Short mmCIF file of C-alpha atoms in Angstrom, two decimals:
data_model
loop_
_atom_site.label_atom_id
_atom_site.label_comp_id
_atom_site.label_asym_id
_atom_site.label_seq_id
_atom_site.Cartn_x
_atom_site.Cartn_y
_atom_site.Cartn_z
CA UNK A 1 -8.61 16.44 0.89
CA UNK A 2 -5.31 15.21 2.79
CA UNK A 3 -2.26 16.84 2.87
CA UNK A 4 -0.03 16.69 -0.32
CA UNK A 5 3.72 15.89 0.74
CA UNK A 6 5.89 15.30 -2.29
CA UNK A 7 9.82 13.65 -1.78
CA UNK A 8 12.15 14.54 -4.30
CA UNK A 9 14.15 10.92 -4.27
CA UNK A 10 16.41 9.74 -6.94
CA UNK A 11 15.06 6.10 -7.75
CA UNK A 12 18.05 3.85 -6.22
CA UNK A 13 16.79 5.38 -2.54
CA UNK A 14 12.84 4.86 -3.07
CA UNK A 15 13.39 1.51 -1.00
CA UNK A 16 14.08 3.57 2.00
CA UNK A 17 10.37 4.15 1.57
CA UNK A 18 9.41 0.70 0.82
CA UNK A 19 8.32 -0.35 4.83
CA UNK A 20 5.47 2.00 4.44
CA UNK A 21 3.97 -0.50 1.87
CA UNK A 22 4.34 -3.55 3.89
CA UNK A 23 2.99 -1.40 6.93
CA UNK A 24 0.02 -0.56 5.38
CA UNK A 25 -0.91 1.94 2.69
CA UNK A 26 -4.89 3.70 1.64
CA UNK A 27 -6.15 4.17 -1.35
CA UNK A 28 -9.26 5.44 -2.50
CA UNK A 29 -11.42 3.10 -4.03
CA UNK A 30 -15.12 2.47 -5.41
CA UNK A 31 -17.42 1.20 -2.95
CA UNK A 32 -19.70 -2.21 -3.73
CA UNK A 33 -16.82 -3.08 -6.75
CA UNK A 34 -15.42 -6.87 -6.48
CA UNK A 35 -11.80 -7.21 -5.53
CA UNK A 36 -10.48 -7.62 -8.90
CA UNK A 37 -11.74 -4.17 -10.26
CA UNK A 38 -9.84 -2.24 -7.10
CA UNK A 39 -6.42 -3.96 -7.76
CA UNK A 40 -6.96 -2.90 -11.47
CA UNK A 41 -8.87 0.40 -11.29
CA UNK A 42 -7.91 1.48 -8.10
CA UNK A 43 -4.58 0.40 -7.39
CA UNK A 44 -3.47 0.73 -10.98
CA UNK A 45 -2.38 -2.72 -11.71
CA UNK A 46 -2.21 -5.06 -14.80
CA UNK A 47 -4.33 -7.72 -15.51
CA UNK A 48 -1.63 -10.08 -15.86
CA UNK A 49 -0.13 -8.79 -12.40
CA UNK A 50 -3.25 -9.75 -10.38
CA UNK A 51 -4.08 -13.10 -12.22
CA UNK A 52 -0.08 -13.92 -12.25
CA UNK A 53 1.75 -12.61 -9.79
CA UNK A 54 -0.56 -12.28 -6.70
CA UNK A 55 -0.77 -15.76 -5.26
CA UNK A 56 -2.24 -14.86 -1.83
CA UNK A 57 -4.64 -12.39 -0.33
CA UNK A 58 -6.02 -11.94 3.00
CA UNK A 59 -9.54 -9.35 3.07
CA UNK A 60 -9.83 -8.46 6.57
CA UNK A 61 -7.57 -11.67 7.92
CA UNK A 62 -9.59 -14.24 5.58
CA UNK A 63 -8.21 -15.56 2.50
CA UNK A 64 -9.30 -14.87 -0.54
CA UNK A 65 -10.06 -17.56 -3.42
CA UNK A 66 -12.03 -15.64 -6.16
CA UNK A 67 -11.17 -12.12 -6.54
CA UNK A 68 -14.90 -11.76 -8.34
CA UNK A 69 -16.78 -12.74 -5.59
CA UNK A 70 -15.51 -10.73 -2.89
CA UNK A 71 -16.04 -6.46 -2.73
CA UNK A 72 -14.24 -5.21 0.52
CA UNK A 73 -15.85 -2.40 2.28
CA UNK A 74 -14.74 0.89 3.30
CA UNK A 75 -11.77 0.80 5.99
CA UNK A 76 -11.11 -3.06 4.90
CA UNK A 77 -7.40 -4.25 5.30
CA UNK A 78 -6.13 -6.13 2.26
CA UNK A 79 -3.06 -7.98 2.61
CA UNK A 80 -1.77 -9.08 -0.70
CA UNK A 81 1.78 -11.53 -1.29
CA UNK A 82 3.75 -13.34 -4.44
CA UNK A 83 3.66 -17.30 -3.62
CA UNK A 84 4.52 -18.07 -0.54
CA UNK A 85 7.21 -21.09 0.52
CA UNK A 86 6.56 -24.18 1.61
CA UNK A 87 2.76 -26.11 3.40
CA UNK A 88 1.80 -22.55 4.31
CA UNK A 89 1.80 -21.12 1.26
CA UNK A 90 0.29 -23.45 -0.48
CA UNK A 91 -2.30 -23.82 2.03
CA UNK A 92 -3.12 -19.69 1.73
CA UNK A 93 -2.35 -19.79 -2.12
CA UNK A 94 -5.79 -18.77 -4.00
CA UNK A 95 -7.70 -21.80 -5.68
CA UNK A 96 -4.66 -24.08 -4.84
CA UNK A 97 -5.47 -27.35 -3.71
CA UNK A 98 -5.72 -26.65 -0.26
CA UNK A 99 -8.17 -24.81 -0.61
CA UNK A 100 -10.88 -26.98 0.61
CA UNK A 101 -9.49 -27.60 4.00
CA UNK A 102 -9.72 -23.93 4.81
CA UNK A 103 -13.46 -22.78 4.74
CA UNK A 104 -13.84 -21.12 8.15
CA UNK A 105 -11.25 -18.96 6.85
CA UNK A 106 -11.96 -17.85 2.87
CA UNK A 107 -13.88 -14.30 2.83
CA UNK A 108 -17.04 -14.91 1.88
CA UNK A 109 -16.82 -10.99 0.63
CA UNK A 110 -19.49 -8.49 2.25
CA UNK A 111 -22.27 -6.10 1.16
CA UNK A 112 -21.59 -2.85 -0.78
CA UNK A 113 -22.28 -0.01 1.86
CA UNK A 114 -25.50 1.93 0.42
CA UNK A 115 -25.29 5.64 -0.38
CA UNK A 116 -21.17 5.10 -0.57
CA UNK A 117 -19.24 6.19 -4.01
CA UNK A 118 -16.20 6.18 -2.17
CA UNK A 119 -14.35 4.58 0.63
CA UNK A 120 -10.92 4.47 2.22
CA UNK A 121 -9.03 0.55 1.67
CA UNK A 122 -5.78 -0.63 3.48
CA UNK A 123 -3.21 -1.99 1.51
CA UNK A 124 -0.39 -4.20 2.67
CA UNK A 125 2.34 -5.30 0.41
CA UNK A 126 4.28 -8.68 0.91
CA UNK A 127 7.24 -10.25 -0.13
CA UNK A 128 8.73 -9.82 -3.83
CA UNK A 129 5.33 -7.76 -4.35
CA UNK A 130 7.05 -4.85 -2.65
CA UNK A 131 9.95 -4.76 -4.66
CA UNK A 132 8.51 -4.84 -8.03
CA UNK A 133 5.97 -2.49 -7.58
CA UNK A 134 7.21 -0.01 -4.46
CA UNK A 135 8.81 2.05 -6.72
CA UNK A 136 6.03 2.48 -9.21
CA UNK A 137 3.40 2.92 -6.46
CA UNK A 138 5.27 5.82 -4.56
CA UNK A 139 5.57 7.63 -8.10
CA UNK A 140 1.95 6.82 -8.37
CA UNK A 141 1.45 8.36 -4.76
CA UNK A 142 -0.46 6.60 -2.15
CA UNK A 143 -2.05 8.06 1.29
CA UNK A 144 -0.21 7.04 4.37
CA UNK A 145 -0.80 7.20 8.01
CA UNK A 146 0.74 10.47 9.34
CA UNK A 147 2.23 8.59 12.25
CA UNK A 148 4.02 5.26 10.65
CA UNK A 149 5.39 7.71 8.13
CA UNK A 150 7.13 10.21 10.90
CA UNK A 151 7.91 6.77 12.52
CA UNK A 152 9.97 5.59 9.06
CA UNK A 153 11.51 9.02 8.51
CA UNK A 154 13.03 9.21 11.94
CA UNK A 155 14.35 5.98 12.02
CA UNK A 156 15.73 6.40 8.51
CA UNK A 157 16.55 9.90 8.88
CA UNK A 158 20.62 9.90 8.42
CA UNK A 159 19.91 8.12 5.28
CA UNK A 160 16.92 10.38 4.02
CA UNK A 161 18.62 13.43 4.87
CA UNK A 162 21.67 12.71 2.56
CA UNK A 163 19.10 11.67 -0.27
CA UNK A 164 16.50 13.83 -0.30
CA UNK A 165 16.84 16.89 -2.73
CA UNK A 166 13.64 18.70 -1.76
CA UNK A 167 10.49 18.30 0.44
CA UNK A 168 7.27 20.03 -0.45
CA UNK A 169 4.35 20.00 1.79
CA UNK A 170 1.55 21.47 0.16
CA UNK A 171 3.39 22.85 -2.68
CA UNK A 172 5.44 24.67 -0.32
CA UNK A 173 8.96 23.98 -0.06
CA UNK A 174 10.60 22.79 3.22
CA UNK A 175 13.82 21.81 4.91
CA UNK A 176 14.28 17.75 4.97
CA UNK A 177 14.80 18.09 8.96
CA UNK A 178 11.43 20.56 8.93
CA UNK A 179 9.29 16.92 7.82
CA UNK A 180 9.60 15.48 11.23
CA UNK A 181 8.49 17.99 13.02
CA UNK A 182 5.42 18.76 10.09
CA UNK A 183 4.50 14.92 10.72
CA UNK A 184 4.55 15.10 14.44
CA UNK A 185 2.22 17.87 14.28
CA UNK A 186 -0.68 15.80 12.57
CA UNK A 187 -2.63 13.56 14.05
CA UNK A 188 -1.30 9.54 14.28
CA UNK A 189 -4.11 8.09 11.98
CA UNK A 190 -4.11 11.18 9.84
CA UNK A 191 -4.07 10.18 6.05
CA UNK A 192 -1.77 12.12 3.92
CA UNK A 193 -0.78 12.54 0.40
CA UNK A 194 2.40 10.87 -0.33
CA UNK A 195 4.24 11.34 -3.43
CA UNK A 196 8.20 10.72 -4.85
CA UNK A 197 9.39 12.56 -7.57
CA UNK A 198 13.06 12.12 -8.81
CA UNK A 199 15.02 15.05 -8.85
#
């Protein structure tokens, strides 16, 4: 079980948060279920928010077309984005007519990894994505690399400091200059619990 670190925030300062999503994020999800399921079940989204608003995906640094036919495995990296501009995007965008043109480069999805109930799967957030659902994600709580978060809170520490209105680690209260020093202490890839709370 990781560490538990819980931010007291109020809401207009969760975007000082909001790199850690676009850096990459974990959550737990089921192992051998198709894409679609984990962005539902396991990320907690909407049905309307994966067939609407997520135009692009990349599993593992291969596009996605059909979020049925693809189940990432256990330490995948899924990169997901709201339409992107221009020949590029709609080259990457899923089913679009480019689609075609790009086979050596569409996940073909992989194998469910036997004896697995579980596994660890990278999220990246892109674009508007971030925005609209940062906020709800970091109330949700998500697990995030030990080391990019110590990175974040240093370099956004004059503005943390000022916001934040308590720090628990654990359950156990601690100064807002004691989380550095906490974070530094764990190892770099070390997943931990990371929650906001408003205060």
């Amino acid at each position: 079980m990781p560490h538990a670190v819980s931010l007291a925030l109020k809401r207009e300062q969760y975007p000082l948060l909001h790199p850690l999503l676009r850096r990459g994020f974990w959550i737990r999800a089921s192992a051998g279920a198709c894409l679609r399921d984990i962005l539902i079940r396991d990320l907690g989204l909407s049905q309307e928010a994966v067939r609407d608003r997520i135009q692009t995906v990349f599993l593992d640094g291969e596009v996605v077309d059909d979020f049925d036919a693809v189940s990432p495995g256990s330490g995948s990296t899924l990169a997901l984005s709201a339409a992107m501009p221009g020949l590029l995007g709609a080259s990457f965008r899923k089913g679009g007519d480019f689609a075609g043109l790009r086979g050596s480069i569409t996940s073909r999805g992989c194998s469910p990894e036997p004896g697995r109930e579980t596994g660890e799967i990278r999220i990246k957030l892109y674009n508007l994505l971030t925005g609209e659902w940062g906020n709800i994600l970091l109330e949700r709580g998500i697990m995030a690399e030990a080391g990019q978060t110590r990175a974040l809170v240093e370099e956004r520490f004059p503005e943390l400091r000022q916001a934040l209105a308590g720090v628990w680690v654990d359950g156990s209260e601690i100064a807002p200059a004691e989380l550095v020093e906490w974070l530094g202490s764990r190892a770099e890839g070390e997943l931990i619990g990371l929650h906001i709370i408003e205060p």
